[in-house]
């Protein structure tokens, strides 16, 4: 049987593992930070109408520049941003891949502060970028001084910050973004995939965009919008950054169907984002219930919670799965991550936790 090793693949990809969160068929799915709520029926109808209107023209290529969608996304973001400040792709994974293709790649470096989103180093690998894995403090915090010290030491071409950070859940002190912008020579990507779930008073990085042409704020419709299957991510930045990614984006990368569906979803955002408060409630319920049980739990500004389970997190993960609850082993020794779902999913998780961890 032929294996990967028999093929003439790139030397720098040999031995690497693909992204692989398990997709299992169990009753309670709380492992990939999806929004547990299905798309509301009235929005389903609006999206269906928008997609239907495109079908006859599928003989033609879609708008390469996705202008109508980017205009709606800019209106959602506010902060005086316009179409020229916003770029969209098939998920923020593709957005970030395009950014690495543009600003990193062979002979260049990207730096991130782990534990953080596992795709950042994988996207670096895929684009031939050397990854520099700096570390957060043992309590998962990141101070401006520690961040700047790593940047001065490595002088990366691209810096990834993640706020709220996956998998730890906590938002960054905005002073870190400020300090990193001042210290870095290269581009600074702030991955704000979960920003809509942050606790009141948590600032985002959009306000820092004016006067910072090397800052990029990455967002997604996969989480708060509950649109993970629609595959739509986007970034906000100086218009020059949008011009720059045109050099690497595939022509017509966003299908007419994706553009129409995503645009209808953004137009009806109020209905979709209405789930955010309920999810935050369940998130806070998980944090307080696990803490009452004496477990160590990271503060969360996201739709997930990281909690300590003792040395063998793999065995504990399996015990949850045996009870029909799929959560995530992010490869962080002693910790597991659970997505905040509906009230009944959260109850199922907490009941399982009570049995397993008490
Ligand atoms: N950034 C972070 C921090 C994430 O956790 C995820 C999804 N798990 C993404 C980006 C990518 O999501 P998508 O490609 O669906 O936008």
Short mmCIF file of C-alpha atoms and ligand atoms in Angstrom, two decimals:
data_model
loop_
_atom_site.label_atom_id
_atom_site.label_comp_id
_atom_site.label_asym_id
_atom_site.label_seq_id
_atom_site.Cartn_x
_atom_site.Cartn_y
_atom_site.Cartn_z
CA UNK A 1 0.00 0.00 0.00
CA UNK A 2 1.29 3.45 -0.87
CA UNK A 3 1.73 5.85 2.07
CA UNK A 4 2.49 9.56 2.23
CA UNK A 5 6.13 8.65 2.81
CA UNK A 6 6.32 7.03 -0.62
CA UNK A 7 5.26 10.26 -2.35
CA UNK A 8 7.59 13.13 -3.29
CA UNK A 9 5.92 15.58 -0.90
CA UNK A 10 7.77 18.66 0.38
CA UNK A 11 10.46 17.73 2.92
CA UNK A 12 9.10 20.31 5.37
CA UNK A 13 5.69 18.59 5.41
CA UNK A 14 7.06 15.10 6.15
CA UNK A 15 5.99 13.78 9.54
CA UNK A 16 3.44 16.54 10.13
CA UNK A 17 -0.17 15.78 11.19
CA UNK A 18 -3.22 17.49 9.65
CA UNK A 19 -5.75 19.44 11.74
CA UNK A 20 -8.04 16.74 13.04
CA UNK A 21 -10.67 17.57 15.65
CA UNK A 22 -12.74 14.34 15.83
CA UNK A 23 -16.08 14.51 13.98
CA UNK A 24 -18.05 11.84 15.86
CA UNK A 25 -21.73 11.04 15.90
CA UNK A 26 -22.62 11.44 19.59
CA UNK A 27 -25.54 13.23 21.29
CA UNK A 28 -23.66 16.20 22.77
CA UNK A 29 -21.12 17.92 20.50
CA UNK A 30 -19.07 20.43 22.48
CA UNK A 31 -15.62 20.08 20.93
CA UNK A 32 -15.16 22.61 18.13
CA UNK A 33 -16.62 25.81 19.60
CA UNK A 34 -19.51 25.84 17.17
CA UNK A 35 -22.70 27.70 18.03
CA UNK A 36 -25.12 24.96 19.16
CA UNK A 37 -28.21 26.83 17.99
CA UNK A 38 -29.51 25.99 14.53
CA UNK A 39 -30.17 28.87 12.12
CA UNK A 40 -33.52 30.46 12.94
CA UNK A 41 -36.32 29.55 10.49
CA UNK A 42 -36.96 33.15 9.32
CA UNK A 43 -33.26 33.56 8.54
CA UNK A 44 -33.19 30.16 6.79
CA UNK A 45 -35.88 31.52 4.47
CA UNK A 46 -33.98 34.76 3.82
CA UNK A 47 -30.77 32.87 3.04
CA UNK A 48 -32.66 30.45 0.78
CA UNK A 49 -34.15 33.38 -1.17
CA UNK A 50 -30.75 35.05 -1.53
CA UNK A 51 -29.13 31.82 -2.75
CA UNK A 52 -32.07 31.06 -5.07
CA UNK A 53 -31.60 34.45 -6.73
CA UNK A 54 -28.03 33.47 -7.70
CA UNK A 55 -28.72 30.04 -9.15
CA UNK A 56 -29.59 31.03 -12.72
CA UNK A 57 -26.35 33.01 -12.98
CA UNK A 58 -24.11 30.19 -11.83
CA UNK A 59 -22.88 29.94 -15.44
CA UNK A 60 -20.96 33.15 -14.66
CA UNK A 61 -18.08 33.63 -12.22
CA UNK A 62 -19.01 35.44 -9.00
CA UNK A 63 -17.94 38.96 -8.03
CA UNK A 64 -14.19 38.44 -7.51
CA UNK A 65 -14.11 41.32 -5.04
CA UNK A 66 -17.22 40.31 -3.05
CA UNK A 67 -18.11 43.99 -2.79
CA UNK A 68 -21.70 43.67 -1.53
CA UNK A 69 -20.70 41.23 1.22
CA UNK A 70 -17.67 43.28 2.31
CA UNK A 71 -19.87 46.38 2.48
CA UNK A 72 -22.28 44.61 4.85
CA UNK A 73 -19.42 43.29 6.99
CA UNK A 74 -17.94 46.80 7.26
CA UNK A 75 -21.33 48.12 8.39
CA UNK A 76 -21.49 45.40 11.04
CA UNK A 77 -18.02 46.25 12.35
CA UNK A 78 -18.67 50.01 12.59
CA UNK A 79 -15.64 52.07 13.74
CA UNK A 80 -15.90 54.08 10.51
CA UNK A 81 -14.68 51.08 8.49
CA UNK A 82 -15.68 50.85 4.83
CA UNK A 83 -15.62 48.21 2.08
CA UNK A 84 -11.99 49.07 1.33
CA UNK A 85 -10.96 48.09 4.89
CA UNK A 86 -12.54 44.64 4.82
CA UNK A 87 -11.58 41.41 3.07
CA UNK A 88 -13.45 38.08 3.20
CA UNK A 89 -12.57 34.44 2.49
CA UNK A 90 -13.79 30.88 3.16
CA UNK A 91 -13.38 31.00 6.94
CA UNK A 92 -10.83 32.94 8.92
CA UNK A 93 -8.49 29.99 8.38
CA UNK A 94 -8.32 30.98 4.70
CA UNK A 95 -8.05 34.66 5.64
CA UNK A 96 -5.01 33.87 7.78
CA UNK A 97 -3.53 31.59 5.13
CA UNK A 98 -3.76 34.45 2.62
CA UNK A 99 -2.08 36.78 5.13
CA UNK A 100 0.82 34.36 5.61
CA UNK A 101 1.14 33.87 1.84
CA UNK A 102 1.33 37.65 1.49
CA UNK A 103 3.51 38.65 4.42
CA UNK A 104 5.42 35.48 5.39
CA UNK A 105 6.30 32.31 3.41
CA UNK A 106 9.70 30.75 2.65
CA UNK A 107 12.59 32.53 4.35
CA UNK A 108 10.25 34.40 6.69
CA UNK A 109 8.94 33.79 10.20
CA UNK A 110 5.67 33.99 12.11
CA UNK A 111 5.49 34.07 15.90
CA UNK A 112 2.65 33.19 18.26
CA UNK A 113 2.23 32.77 22.02
CA UNK A 114 1.14 29.26 22.99
CA UNK A 115 -1.00 27.68 24.10
CA UNK A 116 -3.04 29.27 21.32
CA UNK A 117 -5.01 28.33 18.20
CA UNK A 118 -3.49 25.15 16.74
CA UNK A 119 -4.05 26.25 13.15
CA UNK A 120 -1.63 29.20 13.38
CA UNK A 121 1.48 26.94 13.25
CA UNK A 122 -0.21 24.63 10.72
CA UNK A 123 -0.97 27.55 8.40
CA UNK A 124 2.65 28.61 8.80
CA UNK A 125 3.79 25.09 7.83
CA UNK A 126 1.49 25.01 4.81
CA UNK A 127 2.81 28.32 3.53
CA UNK A 128 6.48 27.40 4.10
CA UNK A 129 6.76 29.92 6.93
CA UNK A 130 9.09 29.18 9.84
CA UNK A 131 7.00 29.08 13.04
CA UNK A 132 8.35 30.53 16.28
CA UNK A 133 6.40 29.14 19.21
CA UNK A 134 6.78 31.64 22.04
CA UNK A 135 4.97 30.86 25.29
CA UNK A 136 2.43 32.55 27.52
CA UNK A 137 2.99 32.63 31.33
CA UNK A 138 2.31 29.38 33.21
CA UNK A 139 -1.10 30.83 34.20
CA UNK A 140 -1.76 31.50 30.44
CA UNK A 141 -1.44 35.28 30.83
CA UNK A 142 0.68 37.44 28.52
CA UNK A 143 2.16 40.72 29.70
CA UNK A 144 3.22 43.53 27.35
CA UNK A 145 6.81 43.16 28.62
CA UNK A 146 6.96 39.41 27.96
CA UNK A 147 5.43 39.82 24.50
CA UNK A 148 7.84 42.59 23.53
CA UNK A 149 10.85 40.61 24.78
CA UNK A 150 9.97 37.72 22.42
CA UNK A 151 9.47 40.06 19.49
CA UNK A 152 12.77 41.79 20.10
CA UNK A 153 14.48 38.42 20.36
CA UNK A 154 13.03 36.94 17.14
CA UNK A 155 12.10 39.94 14.95
CA UNK A 156 9.25 38.01 13.23
CA UNK A 157 7.64 38.99 9.93
CA UNK A 158 4.17 38.20 11.29
CA UNK A 159 2.92 38.11 14.89
CA UNK A 160 -0.25 36.26 15.85
CA UNK A 161 -2.18 37.42 18.89
CA UNK A 162 -5.44 35.70 19.77
CA UNK A 163 -8.08 37.49 21.81
CA UNK A 164 -10.07 35.92 23.38
CA UNK A 165 -7.38 33.24 23.21
CA UNK A 166 -8.24 29.73 22.08
CA UNK A 167 -7.95 27.37 24.00
CA UNK A 168 -7.53 29.33 27.24
CA UNK A 169 -10.55 31.62 26.71
CA UNK A 170 -9.25 34.85 28.15
CA UNK A 171 -9.13 38.14 26.22
CA UNK A 172 -5.84 40.01 25.91
CA UNK A 173 -5.04 43.16 27.81
CA UNK A 174 -5.19 45.81 25.01
CA UNK A 175 -1.85 47.12 26.33
CA UNK A 176 -0.33 43.93 24.84
CA UNK A 177 -1.60 44.78 21.36
CA UNK A 178 -0.32 48.35 21.74
CA UNK A 179 3.11 47.20 22.90
CA UNK A 180 3.39 44.55 20.18
CA UNK A 181 2.44 47.07 17.49
CA UNK A 182 5.10 49.44 18.75
CA UNK A 183 7.79 46.74 18.98
CA UNK A 184 7.14 44.65 15.86
CA UNK A 185 8.65 45.36 12.46
CA UNK A 186 6.21 42.99 10.77
CA UNK A 187 2.46 42.53 10.49
CA UNK A 188 0.39 41.97 13.64
CA UNK A 189 -2.66 39.73 13.26
CA UNK A 190 -5.15 39.83 16.14
CA UNK A 191 -7.38 36.77 15.80
CA UNK A 192 -10.72 37.85 17.31
CA UNK A 193 -12.77 34.80 16.30
CA UNK A 194 -14.61 34.81 19.66
CA UNK A 195 -14.77 38.55 20.38
CA UNK A 196 -18.59 38.73 20.36
CA UNK A 197 -18.63 36.52 23.49
CA UNK A 198 -16.25 38.66 25.55
CA UNK A 199 -17.32 39.92 28.95
CA UNK A 200 -18.64 43.49 29.19
CA UNK A 201 -15.97 46.15 28.97
CA UNK A 202 -13.49 44.00 26.99
CA UNK A 203 -12.06 46.18 24.22
CA UNK A 204 -11.40 44.80 20.73
CA UNK A 205 -8.57 45.83 18.43
CA UNK A 206 -10.69 47.63 15.79
CA UNK A 207 -10.25 50.98 17.54
CA UNK A 208 -6.47 50.66 17.06
CA UNK A 209 -6.68 50.41 13.25
CA UNK A 210 -6.37 54.13 12.42
CA UNK A 211 -2.66 54.97 12.15
CA UNK A 212 -1.58 51.29 12.33
CA UNK A 213 -1.28 49.96 8.75
CA UNK A 214 0.49 46.80 9.99
CA UNK A 215 -2.45 45.77 12.22
CA UNK A 216 -4.95 43.19 10.96
CA UNK A 217 -8.05 42.17 12.93
CA UNK A 218 -9.28 38.70 11.91
CA UNK A 219 -12.92 37.78 12.49
CA UNK A 220 -15.28 34.95 11.58
CA UNK A 221 -18.97 34.20 11.14
CA UNK A 222 -18.37 30.63 12.42
CA UNK A 223 -18.95 31.32 16.10
CA UNK A 224 -21.30 34.12 17.26
CA UNK A 225 -23.18 34.16 13.93
CA UNK A 226 -23.64 30.38 14.07
CA UNK A 227 -22.52 30.14 10.43
CA UNK A 228 -19.62 27.67 10.62
CA UNK A 229 -21.00 25.57 7.76
CA UNK A 230 -21.29 28.67 5.55
CA UNK A 231 -17.49 29.15 5.76
CA UNK A 232 -17.03 32.88 5.96
CA UNK A 233 -14.18 34.67 7.67
CA UNK A 234 -12.97 38.22 7.17
CA UNK A 235 -10.45 40.77 8.33
CA UNK A 236 -10.38 44.52 8.88
CA UNK A 237 -7.21 46.47 8.16
CA UNK A 238 -5.77 49.39 6.23
CA UNK A 239 -6.96 49.31 2.57
CA UNK A 240 -3.34 48.70 1.51
CA UNK A 241 -3.48 45.32 3.31
CA UNK A 242 -6.60 44.41 1.33
CA UNK A 243 -4.75 45.41 -1.87
CA UNK A 244 -1.78 43.26 -0.83
CA UNK A 245 -3.76 40.03 -0.34
CA UNK A 246 -5.14 40.38 -3.87
CA UNK A 247 -1.69 39.18 -4.99
CA UNK A 248 -2.25 35.73 -3.47
CA UNK A 249 -6.03 35.15 -3.34
CA UNK A 250 -7.38 32.73 -5.90
CA UNK A 251 -9.64 34.40 -8.46
CA UNK A 252 -13.30 33.88 -7.51
CA UNK A 253 -12.36 32.19 -4.22
CA UNK A 254 -15.76 33.01 -2.67
CA UNK A 255 -18.54 31.28 -4.58
CA UNK A 256 -21.65 33.22 -5.57
CA UNK A 257 -23.58 30.94 -3.21
CA UNK A 258 -21.27 31.66 -0.27
CA UNK A 259 -21.40 35.40 -0.92
CA UNK A 260 -25.19 35.46 -1.16
CA UNK A 261 -25.74 33.27 1.89
CA UNK A 262 -23.23 35.15 4.03
CA UNK A 263 -24.60 38.50 2.96
CA UNK A 264 -28.15 37.50 3.92
CA UNK A 265 -26.81 36.22 7.25
CA UNK A 266 -25.03 39.50 8.00
CA UNK A 267 -28.09 41.53 7.00
CA UNK A 268 -30.15 39.44 9.47
CA UNK A 269 -27.43 39.50 12.11
CA UNK A 270 -29.73 40.59 14.89
CA UNK A 271 -31.59 37.28 14.76
CA UNK A 272 -28.38 35.24 14.51
CA UNK A 273 -26.45 37.11 17.20
CA UNK A 274 -29.43 36.79 19.56
CA UNK A 275 -27.95 33.42 20.66
CA UNK A 276 -24.81 35.05 22.05
CA UNK A 277 -26.29 36.06 25.42
CA UNK A 278 -27.71 32.59 26.06
CA UNK A 279 -24.34 31.03 25.24
CA UNK A 280 -22.51 33.44 27.54
CA UNK A 281 -24.90 32.48 30.32
CA UNK A 282 -24.08 28.80 29.88
CA UNK A 283 -20.37 29.65 29.65
CA UNK A 284 -20.54 31.47 32.99
CA UNK A 285 -22.57 28.60 34.44
CA UNK A 286 -19.83 26.13 33.47
CA UNK A 287 -17.11 28.34 35.00
CA UNK A 288 -18.94 28.85 38.29
CA UNK A 289 -20.18 25.26 38.65
CA UNK A 290 -16.74 23.74 38.01
CA UNK A 291 -15.13 26.24 40.38
CA UNK A 292 -17.68 25.37 43.08
CA UNK A 293 -16.53 21.78 42.65
CA UNK A 294 -12.99 22.97 43.40
CA UNK A 295 -11.61 22.66 39.87
CA UNK A 296 -9.13 25.10 38.37
CA UNK A 297 -10.88 26.95 35.52
CA UNK A 298 -9.50 29.67 33.23
CA UNK A 299 -11.48 32.93 32.94
CA UNK A 300 -13.44 32.89 29.68
CA UNK A 301 -14.40 35.67 27.27
CA UNK A 302 -15.27 33.06 24.64
CA UNK A 303 -17.92 30.39 24.01
CA UNK A 304 -15.76 27.70 25.64
CA UNK A 305 -14.11 26.94 28.95
CA UNK A 306 -10.71 25.40 29.74
CA UNK A 307 -10.62 23.41 32.97
CA UNK A 308 -8.05 21.31 34.82
CA UNK A 309 -8.71 17.57 35.14
CA UNK A 310 -5.55 16.10 36.69
CA UNK A 311 -2.65 14.50 34.86
CA UNK A 312 -4.37 12.16 32.44
CA UNK A 313 -6.62 14.42 30.37
CA UNK A 314 -6.84 11.79 27.62
CA UNK A 315 -8.49 9.27 29.96
CA UNK A 316 -10.91 11.91 31.30
CA UNK A 317 -11.79 12.98 27.72
CA UNK A 318 -12.68 9.34 26.99
CA UNK A 319 -14.88 9.16 30.12
CA UNK A 320 -16.87 12.15 28.84
CA UNK A 321 -17.17 10.51 25.43
CA UNK A 322 -18.37 7.27 27.06
CA UNK A 323 -21.25 9.37 28.48
CA UNK A 324 -22.08 10.78 25.02
CA UNK A 325 -20.38 14.14 25.58
CA UNK A 326 -17.68 15.05 23.05
CA UNK A 327 -15.32 17.73 24.38
CA UNK A 328 -11.78 18.66 23.32
CA UNK A 329 -8.36 17.47 24.28
CA UNK A 330 -6.26 20.33 22.89
CA UNK A 331 -3.04 18.51 23.76
CA UNK A 332 -2.48 20.63 26.87
CA UNK A 333 -1.39 18.27 29.65
CA UNK A 334 -3.90 18.26 32.50
CA UNK A 335 -6.55 20.41 30.79
CA UNK A 336 -9.66 19.88 28.67
CA UNK A 337 -11.82 22.39 26.78
CA UNK A 338 -15.60 22.37 26.53
CA UNK A 339 -17.80 24.52 24.31
CA UNK A 340 -20.76 26.25 25.97
CA UNK A 341 -23.82 24.83 24.23
CA UNK A 342 -27.54 25.03 24.83
CA UNK A 343 -28.83 24.80 28.38
CA UNK A 344 -29.57 21.07 28.04
CA UNK A 345 -26.19 20.29 26.44
CA UNK A 346 -24.48 22.20 29.23
CA UNK A 347 -26.49 20.24 31.80
CA UNK A 348 -25.42 16.99 30.13
CA UNK A 349 -21.79 18.12 30.31
CA UNK A 350 -22.04 19.22 33.95
CA UNK A 351 -23.78 16.00 34.97
CA UNK A 352 -21.04 13.99 33.31
CA UNK A 353 -18.42 16.19 34.99
CA UNK A 354 -20.05 15.59 38.36
CA UNK A 355 -19.79 11.82 37.86
CA UNK A 356 -16.29 11.82 36.44
CA UNK A 357 -14.52 14.47 38.48
CA UNK A 358 -16.03 14.20 41.93
N1 LIG B 1 -9.39 31.48 14.92
C1 LIG B 1 -9.63 30.83 16.05
C2 LIG B 1 -9.03 31.33 17.31
C3 LIG B 1 -10.46 29.70 16.04
O1 LIG B 1 -10.68 29.04 17.18
C4 LIG B 1 -11.03 29.27 14.83
C5 LIG B 1 -11.96 28.08 14.73
N2 LIG B 1 -11.84 27.10 15.65
C6 LIG B 1 -10.70 29.97 13.68
C7 LIG B 1 -9.89 31.09 13.76
C8 LIG B 1 -11.13 29.56 12.31
O2 LIG B 1 -12.44 29.49 12.12
P1 LIG B 1 -13.11 29.63 10.69
O3 LIG B 1 -12.11 29.19 9.65
O4 LIG B 1 -14.29 28.76 10.78
O5 LIG B 1 -13.41 31.09 10.55
#
